[in-house]
CSV table of C-alpha atoms in Angstrom, one decimal:
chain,number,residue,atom,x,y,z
T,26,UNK,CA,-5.4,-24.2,-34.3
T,27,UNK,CA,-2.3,-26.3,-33.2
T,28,UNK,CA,-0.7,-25.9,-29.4
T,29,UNK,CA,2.1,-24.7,-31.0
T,30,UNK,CA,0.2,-21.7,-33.0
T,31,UNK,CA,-2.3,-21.1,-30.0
T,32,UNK,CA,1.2,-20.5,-27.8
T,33,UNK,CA,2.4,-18.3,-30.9
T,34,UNK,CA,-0.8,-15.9,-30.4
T,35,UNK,CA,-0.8,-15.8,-26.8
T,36,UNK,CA,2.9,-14.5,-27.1
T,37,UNK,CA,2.0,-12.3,-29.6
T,38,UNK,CA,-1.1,-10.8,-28.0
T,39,UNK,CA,0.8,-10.5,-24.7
T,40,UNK,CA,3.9,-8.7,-26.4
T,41,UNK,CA,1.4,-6.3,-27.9
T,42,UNK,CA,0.1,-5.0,-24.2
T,43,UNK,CA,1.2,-1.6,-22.9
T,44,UNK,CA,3.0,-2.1,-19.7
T,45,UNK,CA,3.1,0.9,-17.2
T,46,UNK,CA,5.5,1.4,-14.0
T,47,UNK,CA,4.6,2.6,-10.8
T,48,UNK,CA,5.1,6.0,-11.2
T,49,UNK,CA,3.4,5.9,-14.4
T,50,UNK,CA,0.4,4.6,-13.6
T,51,UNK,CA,-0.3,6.7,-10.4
T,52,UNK,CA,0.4,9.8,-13.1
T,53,UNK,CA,-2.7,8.3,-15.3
T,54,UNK,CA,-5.3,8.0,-12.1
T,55,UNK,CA,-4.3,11.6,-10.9
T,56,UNK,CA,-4.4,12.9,-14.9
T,57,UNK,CA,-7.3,10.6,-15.3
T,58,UNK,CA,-9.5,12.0,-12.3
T,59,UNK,CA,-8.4,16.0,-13.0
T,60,UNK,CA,-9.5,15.4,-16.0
T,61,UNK,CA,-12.9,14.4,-15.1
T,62,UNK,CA,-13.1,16.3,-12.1
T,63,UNK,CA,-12.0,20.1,-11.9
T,64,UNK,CA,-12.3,20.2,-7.6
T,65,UNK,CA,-9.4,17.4,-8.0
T,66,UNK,CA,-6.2,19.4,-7.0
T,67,UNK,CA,-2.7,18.8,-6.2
T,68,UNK,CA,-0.6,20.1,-3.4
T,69,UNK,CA,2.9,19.2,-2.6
T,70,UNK,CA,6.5,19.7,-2.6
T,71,UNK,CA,8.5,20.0,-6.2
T,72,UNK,CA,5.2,19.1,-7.4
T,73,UNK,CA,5.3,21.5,-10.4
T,74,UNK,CA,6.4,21.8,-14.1
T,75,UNK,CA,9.2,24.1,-12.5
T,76,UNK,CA,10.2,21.6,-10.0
T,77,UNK,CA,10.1,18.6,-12.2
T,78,UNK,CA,6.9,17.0,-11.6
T,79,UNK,CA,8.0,15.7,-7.5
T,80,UNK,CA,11.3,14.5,-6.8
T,81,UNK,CA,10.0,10.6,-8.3
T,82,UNK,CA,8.0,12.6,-11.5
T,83,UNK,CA,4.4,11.0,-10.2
T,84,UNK,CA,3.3,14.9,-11.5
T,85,UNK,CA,5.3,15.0,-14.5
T,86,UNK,CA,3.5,16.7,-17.2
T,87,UNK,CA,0.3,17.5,-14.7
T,88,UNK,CA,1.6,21.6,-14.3
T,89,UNK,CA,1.5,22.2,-17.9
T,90,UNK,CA,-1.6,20.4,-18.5
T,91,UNK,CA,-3.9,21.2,-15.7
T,92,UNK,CA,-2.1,24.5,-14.9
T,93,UNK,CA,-0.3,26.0,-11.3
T,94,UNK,CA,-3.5,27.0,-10.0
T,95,UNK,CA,-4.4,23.5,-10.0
T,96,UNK,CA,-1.0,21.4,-9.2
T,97,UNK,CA,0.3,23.8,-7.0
T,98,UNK,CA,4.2,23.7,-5.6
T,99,UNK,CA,4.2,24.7,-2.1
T,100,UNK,CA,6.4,25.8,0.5
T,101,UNK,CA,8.3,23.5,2.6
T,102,UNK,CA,5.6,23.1,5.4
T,103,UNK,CA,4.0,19.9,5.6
T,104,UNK,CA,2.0,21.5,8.0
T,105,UNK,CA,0.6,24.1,5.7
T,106,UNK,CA,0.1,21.6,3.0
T,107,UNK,CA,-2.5,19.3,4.6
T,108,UNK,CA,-4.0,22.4,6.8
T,109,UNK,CA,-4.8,23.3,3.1
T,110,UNK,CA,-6.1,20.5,1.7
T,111,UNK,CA,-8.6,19.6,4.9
T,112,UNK,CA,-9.7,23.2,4.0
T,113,UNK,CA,-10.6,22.8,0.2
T,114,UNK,CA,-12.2,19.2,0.8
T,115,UNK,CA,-14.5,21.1,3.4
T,116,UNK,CA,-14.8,23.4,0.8
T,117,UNK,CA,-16.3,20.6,-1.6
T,118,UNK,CA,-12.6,20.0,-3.7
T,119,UNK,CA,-11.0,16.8,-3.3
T,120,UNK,CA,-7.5,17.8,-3.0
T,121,UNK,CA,-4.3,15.1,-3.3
T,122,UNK,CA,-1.9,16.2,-1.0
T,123,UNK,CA,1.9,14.9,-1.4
T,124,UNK,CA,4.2,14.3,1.6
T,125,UNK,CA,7.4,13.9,0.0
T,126,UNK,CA,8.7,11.1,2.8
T,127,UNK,CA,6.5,9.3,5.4
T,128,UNK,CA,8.1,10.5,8.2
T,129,UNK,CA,7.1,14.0,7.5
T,130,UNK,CA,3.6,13.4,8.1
T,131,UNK,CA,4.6,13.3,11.9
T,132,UNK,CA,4.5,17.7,11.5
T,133,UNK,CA,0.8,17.3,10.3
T,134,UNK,CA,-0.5,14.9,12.6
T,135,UNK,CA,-2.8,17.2,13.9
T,136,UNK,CA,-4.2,17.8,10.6
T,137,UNK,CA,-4.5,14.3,9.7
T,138,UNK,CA,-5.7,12.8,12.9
T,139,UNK,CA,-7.7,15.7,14.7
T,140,UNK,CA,-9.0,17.1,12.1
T,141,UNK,CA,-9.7,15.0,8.3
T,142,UNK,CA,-10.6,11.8,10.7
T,143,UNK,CA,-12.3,13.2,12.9
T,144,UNK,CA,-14.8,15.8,10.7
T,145,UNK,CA,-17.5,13.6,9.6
T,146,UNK,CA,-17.7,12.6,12.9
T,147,UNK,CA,-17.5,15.2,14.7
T,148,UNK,CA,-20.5,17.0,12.6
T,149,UNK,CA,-22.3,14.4,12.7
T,150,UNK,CA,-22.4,13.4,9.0
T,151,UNK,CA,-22.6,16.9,7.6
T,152,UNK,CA,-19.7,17.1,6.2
T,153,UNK,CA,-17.2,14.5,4.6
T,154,UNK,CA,-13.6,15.3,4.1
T,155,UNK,CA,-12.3,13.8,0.6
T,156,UNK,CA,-8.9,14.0,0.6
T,157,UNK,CA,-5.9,11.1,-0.7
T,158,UNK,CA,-2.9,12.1,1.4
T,159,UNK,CA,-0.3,10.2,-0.8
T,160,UNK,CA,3.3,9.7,1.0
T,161,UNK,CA,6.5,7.6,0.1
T,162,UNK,CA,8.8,5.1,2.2
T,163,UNK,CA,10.8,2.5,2.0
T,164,UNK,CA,14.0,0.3,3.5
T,165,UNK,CA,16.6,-0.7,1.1
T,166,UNK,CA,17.9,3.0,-0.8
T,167,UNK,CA,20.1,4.1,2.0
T,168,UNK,CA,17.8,6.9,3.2
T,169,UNK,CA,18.1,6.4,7.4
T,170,UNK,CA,15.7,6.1,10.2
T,171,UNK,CA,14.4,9.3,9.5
T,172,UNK,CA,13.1,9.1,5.9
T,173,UNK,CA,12.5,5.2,5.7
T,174,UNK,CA,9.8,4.2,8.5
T,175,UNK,CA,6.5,2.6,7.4
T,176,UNK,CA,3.6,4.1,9.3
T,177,UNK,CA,0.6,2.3,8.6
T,178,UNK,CA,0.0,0.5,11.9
T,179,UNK,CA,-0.4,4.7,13.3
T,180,UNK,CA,-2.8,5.5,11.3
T,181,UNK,CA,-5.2,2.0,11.2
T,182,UNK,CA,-5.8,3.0,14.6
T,183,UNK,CA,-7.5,6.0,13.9
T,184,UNK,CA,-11.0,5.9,12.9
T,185,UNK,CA,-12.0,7.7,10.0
T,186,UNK,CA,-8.9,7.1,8.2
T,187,UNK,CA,-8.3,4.7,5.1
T,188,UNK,CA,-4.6,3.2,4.5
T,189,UNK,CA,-3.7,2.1,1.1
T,190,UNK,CA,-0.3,0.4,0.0
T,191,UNK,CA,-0.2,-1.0,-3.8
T,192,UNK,CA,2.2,-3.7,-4.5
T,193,UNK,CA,1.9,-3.1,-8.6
T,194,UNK,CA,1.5,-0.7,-11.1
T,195,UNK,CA,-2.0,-1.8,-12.0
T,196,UNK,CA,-3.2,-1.8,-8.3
T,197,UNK,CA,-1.5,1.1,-7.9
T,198,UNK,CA,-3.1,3.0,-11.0
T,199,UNK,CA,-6.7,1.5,-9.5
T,200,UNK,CA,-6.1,2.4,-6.0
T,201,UNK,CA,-5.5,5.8,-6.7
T,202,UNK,CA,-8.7,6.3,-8.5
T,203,UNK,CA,-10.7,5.1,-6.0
T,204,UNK,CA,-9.0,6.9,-3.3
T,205,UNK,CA,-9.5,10.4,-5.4
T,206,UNK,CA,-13.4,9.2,-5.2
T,207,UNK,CA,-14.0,8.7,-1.8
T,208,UNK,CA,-15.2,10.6,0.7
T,209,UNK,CA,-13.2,10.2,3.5
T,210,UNK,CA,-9.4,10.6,4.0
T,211,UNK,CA,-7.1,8.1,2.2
T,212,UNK,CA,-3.3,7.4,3.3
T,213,UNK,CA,-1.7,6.3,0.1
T,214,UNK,CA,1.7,4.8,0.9
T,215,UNK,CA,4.0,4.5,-2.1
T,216,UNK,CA,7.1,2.1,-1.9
T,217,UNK,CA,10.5,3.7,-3.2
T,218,UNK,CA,11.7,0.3,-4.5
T,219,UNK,CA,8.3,0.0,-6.4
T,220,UNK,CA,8.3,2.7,-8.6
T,221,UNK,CA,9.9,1.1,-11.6
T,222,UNK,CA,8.1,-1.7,-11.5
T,223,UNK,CA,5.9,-2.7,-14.6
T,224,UNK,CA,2.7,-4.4,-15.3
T,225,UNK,CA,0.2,-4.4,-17.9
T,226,UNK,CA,-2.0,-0.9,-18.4
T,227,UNK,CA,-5.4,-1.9,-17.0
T,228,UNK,CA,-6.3,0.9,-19.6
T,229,UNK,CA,-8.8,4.2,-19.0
T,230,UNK,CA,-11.3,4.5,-15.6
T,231,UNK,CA,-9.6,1.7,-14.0
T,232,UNK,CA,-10.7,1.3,-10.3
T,233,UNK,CA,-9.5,-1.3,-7.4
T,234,UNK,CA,-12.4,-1.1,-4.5
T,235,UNK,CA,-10.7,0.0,-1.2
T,236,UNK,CA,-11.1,-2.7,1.4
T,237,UNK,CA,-10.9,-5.2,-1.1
T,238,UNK,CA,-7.3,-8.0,-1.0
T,239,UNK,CA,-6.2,-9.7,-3.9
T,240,UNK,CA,-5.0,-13.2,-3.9
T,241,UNK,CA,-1.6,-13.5,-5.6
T,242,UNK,CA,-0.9,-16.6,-5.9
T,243,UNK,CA,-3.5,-19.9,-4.8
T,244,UNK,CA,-2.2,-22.4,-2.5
T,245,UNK,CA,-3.3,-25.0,0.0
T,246,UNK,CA,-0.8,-25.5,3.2
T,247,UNK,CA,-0.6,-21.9,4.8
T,248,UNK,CA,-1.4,-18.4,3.6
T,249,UNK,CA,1.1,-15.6,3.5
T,250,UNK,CA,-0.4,-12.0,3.8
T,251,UNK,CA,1.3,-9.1,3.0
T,252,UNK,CA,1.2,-5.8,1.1
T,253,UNK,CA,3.3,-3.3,-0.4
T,254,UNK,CA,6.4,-4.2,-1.8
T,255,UNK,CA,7.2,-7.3,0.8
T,256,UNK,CA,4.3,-8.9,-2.0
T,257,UNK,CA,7.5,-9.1,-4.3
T,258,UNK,CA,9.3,-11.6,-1.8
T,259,UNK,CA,6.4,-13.3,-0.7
T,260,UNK,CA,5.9,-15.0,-3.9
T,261,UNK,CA,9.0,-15.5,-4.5
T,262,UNK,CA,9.5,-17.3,-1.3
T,263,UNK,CA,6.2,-19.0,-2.5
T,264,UNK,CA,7.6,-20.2,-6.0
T,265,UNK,CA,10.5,-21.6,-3.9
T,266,UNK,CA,8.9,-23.5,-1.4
T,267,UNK,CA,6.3,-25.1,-4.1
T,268,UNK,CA,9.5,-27.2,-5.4
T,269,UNK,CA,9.7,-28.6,-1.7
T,270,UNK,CA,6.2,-29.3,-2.1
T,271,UNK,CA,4.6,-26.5,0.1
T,272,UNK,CA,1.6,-25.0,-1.4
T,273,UNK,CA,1.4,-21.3,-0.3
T,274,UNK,CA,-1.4,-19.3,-0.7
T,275,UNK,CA,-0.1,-15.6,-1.0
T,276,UNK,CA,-2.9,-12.8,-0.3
T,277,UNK,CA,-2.5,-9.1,-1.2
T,278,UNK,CA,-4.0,-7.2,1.4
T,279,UNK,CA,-3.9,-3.4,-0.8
T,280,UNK,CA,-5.7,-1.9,1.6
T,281,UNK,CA,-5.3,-2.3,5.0
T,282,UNK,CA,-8.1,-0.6,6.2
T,283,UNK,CA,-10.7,-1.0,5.6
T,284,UNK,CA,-9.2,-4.4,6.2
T,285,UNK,CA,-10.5,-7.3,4.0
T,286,UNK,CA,-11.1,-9.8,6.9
T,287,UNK,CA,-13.6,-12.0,4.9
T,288,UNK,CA,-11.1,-12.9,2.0
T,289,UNK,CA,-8.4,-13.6,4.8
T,290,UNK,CA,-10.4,-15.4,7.2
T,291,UNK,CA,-11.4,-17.5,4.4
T,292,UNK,CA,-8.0,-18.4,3.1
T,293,UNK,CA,-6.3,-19.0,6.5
T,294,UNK,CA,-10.0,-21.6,7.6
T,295,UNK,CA,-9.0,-23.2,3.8
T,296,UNK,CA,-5.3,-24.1,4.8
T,297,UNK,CA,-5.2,-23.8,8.6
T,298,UNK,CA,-2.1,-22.0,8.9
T,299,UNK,CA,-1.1,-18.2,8.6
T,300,UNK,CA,2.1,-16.1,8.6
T,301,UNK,CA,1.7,-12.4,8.1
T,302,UNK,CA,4.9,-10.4,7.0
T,303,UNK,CA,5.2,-6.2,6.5
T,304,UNK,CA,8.1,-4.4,5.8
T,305,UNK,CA,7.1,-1.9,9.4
T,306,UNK,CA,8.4,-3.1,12.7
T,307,UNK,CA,7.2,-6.0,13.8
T,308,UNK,CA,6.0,-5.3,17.9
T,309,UNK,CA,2.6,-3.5,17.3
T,310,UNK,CA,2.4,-3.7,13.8
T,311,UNK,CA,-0.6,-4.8,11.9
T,312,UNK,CA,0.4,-8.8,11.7
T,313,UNK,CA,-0.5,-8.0,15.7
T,314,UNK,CA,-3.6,-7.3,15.2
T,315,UNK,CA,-4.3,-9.3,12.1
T,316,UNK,CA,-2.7,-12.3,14.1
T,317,UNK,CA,-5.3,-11.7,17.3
T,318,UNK,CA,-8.4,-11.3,14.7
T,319,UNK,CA,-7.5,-15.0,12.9
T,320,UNK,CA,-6.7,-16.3,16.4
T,321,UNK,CA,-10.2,-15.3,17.8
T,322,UNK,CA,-11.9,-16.3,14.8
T,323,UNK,CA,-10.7,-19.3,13.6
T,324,UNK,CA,-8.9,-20.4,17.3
T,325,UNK,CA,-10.4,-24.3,16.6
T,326,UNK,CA,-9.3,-24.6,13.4
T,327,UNK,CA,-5.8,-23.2,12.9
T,328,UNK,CA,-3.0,-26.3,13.3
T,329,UNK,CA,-0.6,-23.4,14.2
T,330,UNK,CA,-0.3,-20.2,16.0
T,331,UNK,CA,-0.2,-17.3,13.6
T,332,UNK,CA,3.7,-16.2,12.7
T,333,UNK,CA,4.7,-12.7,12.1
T,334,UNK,CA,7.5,-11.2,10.8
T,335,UNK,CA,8.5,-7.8,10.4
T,336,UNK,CA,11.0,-5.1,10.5
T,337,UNK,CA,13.9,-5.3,13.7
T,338,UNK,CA,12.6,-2.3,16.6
T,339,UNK,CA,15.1,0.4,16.1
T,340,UNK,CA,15.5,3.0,13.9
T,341,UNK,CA,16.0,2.3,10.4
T,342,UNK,CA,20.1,2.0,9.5
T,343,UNK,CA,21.4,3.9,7.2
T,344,UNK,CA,24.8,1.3,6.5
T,345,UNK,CA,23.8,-1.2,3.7
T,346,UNK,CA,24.7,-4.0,5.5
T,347,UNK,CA,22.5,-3.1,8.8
T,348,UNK,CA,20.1,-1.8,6.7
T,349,UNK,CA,19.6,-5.6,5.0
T,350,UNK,CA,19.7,-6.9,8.5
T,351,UNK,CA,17.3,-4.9,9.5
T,352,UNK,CA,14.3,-5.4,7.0
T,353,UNK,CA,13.0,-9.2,6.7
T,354,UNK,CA,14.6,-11.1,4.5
T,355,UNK,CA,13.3,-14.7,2.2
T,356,UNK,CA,15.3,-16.9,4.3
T,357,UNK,CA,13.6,-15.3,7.4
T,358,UNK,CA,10.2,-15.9,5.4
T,359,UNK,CA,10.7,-19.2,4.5
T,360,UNK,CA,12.0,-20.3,8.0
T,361,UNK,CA,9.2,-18.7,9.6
T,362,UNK,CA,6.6,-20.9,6.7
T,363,UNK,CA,8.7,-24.3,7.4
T,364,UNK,CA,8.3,-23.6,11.2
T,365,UNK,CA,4.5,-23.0,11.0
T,366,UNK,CA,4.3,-25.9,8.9
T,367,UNK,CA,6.3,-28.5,11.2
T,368,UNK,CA,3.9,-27.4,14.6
T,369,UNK,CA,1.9,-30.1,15.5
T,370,UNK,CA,-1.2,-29.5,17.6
């Protein structure tokens, strides 16, 4: 076959792959797994057929299918929600609870952190609590400091908890899965600004293994890590620096805890340099401790200190304008890649 007619089938091949957003591939897990599992359950918000399927459809179609005694609309009481929940995973149901906005999970904190993280502890083993608690953020739609903070760096300091953050439809689809099958509580944080965004169907039974990152892109001078959506500008940033000639090696973290330290540590001993980026805060955020874990590993081998770059401290604005300042930007990446690159030890 000539180059010309492999390139013809490749094209054609690729045009002929289903391609799934966000949305619709965390639909398919949760469909997927009730469908396999009748102790899988959904609680949450505008979750039902009457209600639309949630306020971003991630339920659509789930009510009529499943029925309301198994996707269940609730009152407006995030606190009654996961109290619920922690009680049917006890009970040996592995409910999905839905927090409509991040910051609502600050009412059920006591749920979450005293009581799902705490249980399998606390019992000594007896008992597991298997519950995804799935919540949406994001800086860039306008929505104001209080329905736009990311969270994650709360709850990776609480032992017992797993945080999960896809940056694709496919992750996201696999995530989930594996999330509804584990035994402990999951914090699944959903990006506003990824939702529409399409990849190829990984088709039926797809799972992603929590704890595991992806590498995004290959590359040999420094290694960017990120999740979430600030994955989209990080290879971006990356393709742009490549025609200055910087090779940069962008990781996917996916989960960040459990937090895949072999796959980073390996990358950042390969190119000697590291700059972690999140979309949260940037004083005590995870590039913090991610930054201190490759600096006490790795301290003889890095040619630079570790850069981080995150989100201004203040409240998320609600104002376009400040709410672009705000959030870091590719110019910010780039600068802070160049200025990694140009230290000299």
């Amino acid at each position: 076959m000539s180059d010309a007619a492999t390139l013809d089938a490749k094209a054609e091949k690729k045009a002929k792959v289903k391609q799934i957003t966000v949305v619709q591939g965390l639909n398919a897990a949760i469909d997927e797994a009730m469908a396999t599992d009748e102790g899988v359950i959904l609680l949450g918000e505008d979750v039902g057929a009457k209600q639309g399927g949630g306020v971003f459809k991630v339920s659509s179609g789930l009510s009529e299918k499943y029925g309301d005694h198994r996707i269940r609309a609730t009152p407006i009481s995030e606190q009654a929600i996961m109290g619920a929940c922690v009680g049917a995973a006890l009970a040996g149901m592995r409910p999905i609870a839905e927090i409509m906005l991040m910051n609502f999970v600050t009412v059920a904190m006591d749920q979450i952190v005293n009581h799902a993280a705490k249980l399998r502890f606390m019992s000594g083993g007896q008992t597991n609590v298997p519950m995804v608690i799935r919540t949406t953020t994001g800086v860039g739609v306008g929505f104001g400091g209080q329905h736009s903070d990311m969270l994650e760096a709360w709850f990776a300091h609480v032992p017992g908890l797993k945080i999960v953050t896809p940056s694709n439809a496919a992750d996201a689809k696999g995530l989930m899965r594996s999330a509804i099958e584990c035994n402990d509580p999951v914090i699944f944080i959903e990006n506003i600004l990824c939702y529409g965004l399409k990849s190829d169907d990984p088709g039926t039974d797809y799972r992603v293994p929590l704890g595991k990152a992806a590498i995004a892109r290959e590359g040999s001078d420094v290694t960017l890590i990120t999740y979430g959506r600030t994955v989209l500008d990080a290879l971006e940033v990356a393709e742009t620096l490549a025609g200055e000639g910087l090779s940069v090696e962008v990781i996917d973290l996916r989960t960040i805890a459990p937090y895949d330290e072999a796959t980073v540590t390996a990358s950042v001993r390969k190119t000697g340099r590291a700059v972690v980026l999140h979309e949260a805060v940037r004083a005590y955020g995870t590039g913090a401790e991610i930054a201190s874990r490759l600096h006490e590993a790795l301290f003889n081998e890095l040619k630079a200190p570790v850069q981080r770059i995150g989100g201004a401290f203040s409240a998320v604005p609600m104002a376009s304008v400040l709410e672009q300042a705000w959030i870091p930007n590719k110019d910010e990446i780039a600068g802070a890649i160049r200025t990694t690159m140009e230290w000299k030890r």
